Amino acid sequence: PAAGDKDVYLACALFHGLSDADSIRILRNIRAASQADVAIFEAVVPEQGASLMFTAFDMQMLMGTDGKERTAKEWQALCSEAGYRIAGTYDTRSLWNLQMLQPA
């Protein structure tokens, strides 16, 4: 487990392939092992008017995994239930966003 206050766990394109229950379990395990922040590199899909690209990704997750692409509200609920708060969401030069989680 991370030991220092500057350590960060990075989860890149992990949670969109997992159910909410599995995602919460993983985040709770990280929380139990360490007080480190977690950086999540995933899509944050708009509540309405999502692009064809994101809806296609969501359909792929539906057909091939237990996961889904999530909206900001869905990310907030998932992280809160796992014991984290979203400290910030940042745009990147890619399709995905970087979300910084801190223990609640």
XYZ file of C-alpha atoms in Angstrom:
104
model
C 0.000 0.000 0.000
C 0.980 3.614 -0.491
C 2.659 4.943 2.622
C 3.281 8.641 2.094
C 0.915 11.574 1.884
C 2.160 12.302 -1.661
C 1.290 8.866 -3.011
C -1.542 8.471 -5.502
C -3.209 5.370 -6.857
C -3.892 5.619 -10.613
C -6.816 3.788 -12.214
C -6.785 4.210 -15.981
C -9.764 2.905 -17.980
C -10.518 0.371 -15.257
C -13.918 1.210 -13.824
C -15.897 1.582 -17.054
C -15.564 -2.179 -17.500
C -16.858 -2.936 -14.009
C -20.236 -2.841 -12.313
C -20.913 -0.228 -9.646
C -20.661 -2.911 -6.959
C -17.247 -4.131 -8.172
C -15.988 -0.564 -8.599
C -17.059 0.337 -5.060
C -15.419 -2.809 -3.685
C -12.087 -1.928 -5.338
C -12.205 1.672 -4.125
C -13.095 0.532 -0.592
C -10.146 -1.873 -0.627
C -7.821 0.965 -1.643
C -9.338 3.148 1.093
C -8.824 0.415 3.694
C -5.189 -0.042 2.667
C -4.186 3.610 2.441
C -5.223 7.217 2.917
C -3.685 8.077 -0.464
C -5.609 9.965 -3.125
C -6.898 8.116 -6.194
C -6.640 9.456 -9.735
C -9.233 8.043 -12.122
C -8.701 8.439 -15.853
C -12.105 7.709 -17.395
C -14.875 9.317 -19.422
C -17.345 11.630 -17.715
C -20.361 11.481 -20.005
C -22.811 14.414 -20.186
C -26.222 13.914 -18.570
C -27.877 14.723 -21.901
C -26.660 14.997 -25.465
C -23.744 12.562 -25.235
C -21.876 12.167 -28.495
C -22.284 9.113 -30.700
C -18.785 8.071 -29.683
C -19.641 7.919 -25.956
C -22.967 6.209 -26.570
C -21.152 3.605 -28.693
C -18.606 3.069 -25.885
C -21.478 2.662 -23.450
C -23.095 0.043 -25.698
C -19.783 -1.830 -25.913
C -19.612 -1.906 -22.119
C -23.215 -3.137 -21.974
C -22.561 -5.945 -24.453
C -19.127 -7.073 -23.325
C -18.771 -6.278 -19.611
C -20.705 -5.511 -16.448
C -19.643 -1.873 -16.717
C -20.829 1.355 -18.279
C -19.735 4.870 -19.088
C -20.775 7.156 -16.218
C -22.068 10.683 -15.836
C -20.725 13.128 -13.244
C -23.681 12.315 -10.967
C -23.025 8.580 -11.291
C -19.318 9.079 -10.527
C -20.203 11.196 -7.492
C -22.585 8.568 -6.103
C -20.130 5.721 -6.734
C -17.188 7.536 -5.132
C -19.252 8.715 -2.173
C -20.443 5.196 -1.423
C -16.828 4.007 -1.527
C -15.723 6.662 0.985
C -14.213 9.254 -1.367
C -15.051 12.731 -2.533
C -14.219 14.045 -5.985
C -11.767 16.877 -5.334
C -11.572 17.869 -8.997
C -12.370 16.821 -12.540
C -9.976 17.929 -15.263
C -10.199 17.886 -19.026
C -7.292 16.298 -20.849
C -6.124 16.262 -24.449
C -7.934 12.997 -24.963
C -11.445 11.590 -24.800
C -11.155 11.030 -21.067
C -11.128 13.142 -17.941
C -8.899 12.970 -14.901
C -10.802 12.840 -11.623
C -8.930 13.286 -8.364
C -10.478 11.496 -5.397
C -9.678 12.149 -1.760
C -10.771 10.134 1.242
C -14.005 11.591 2.621
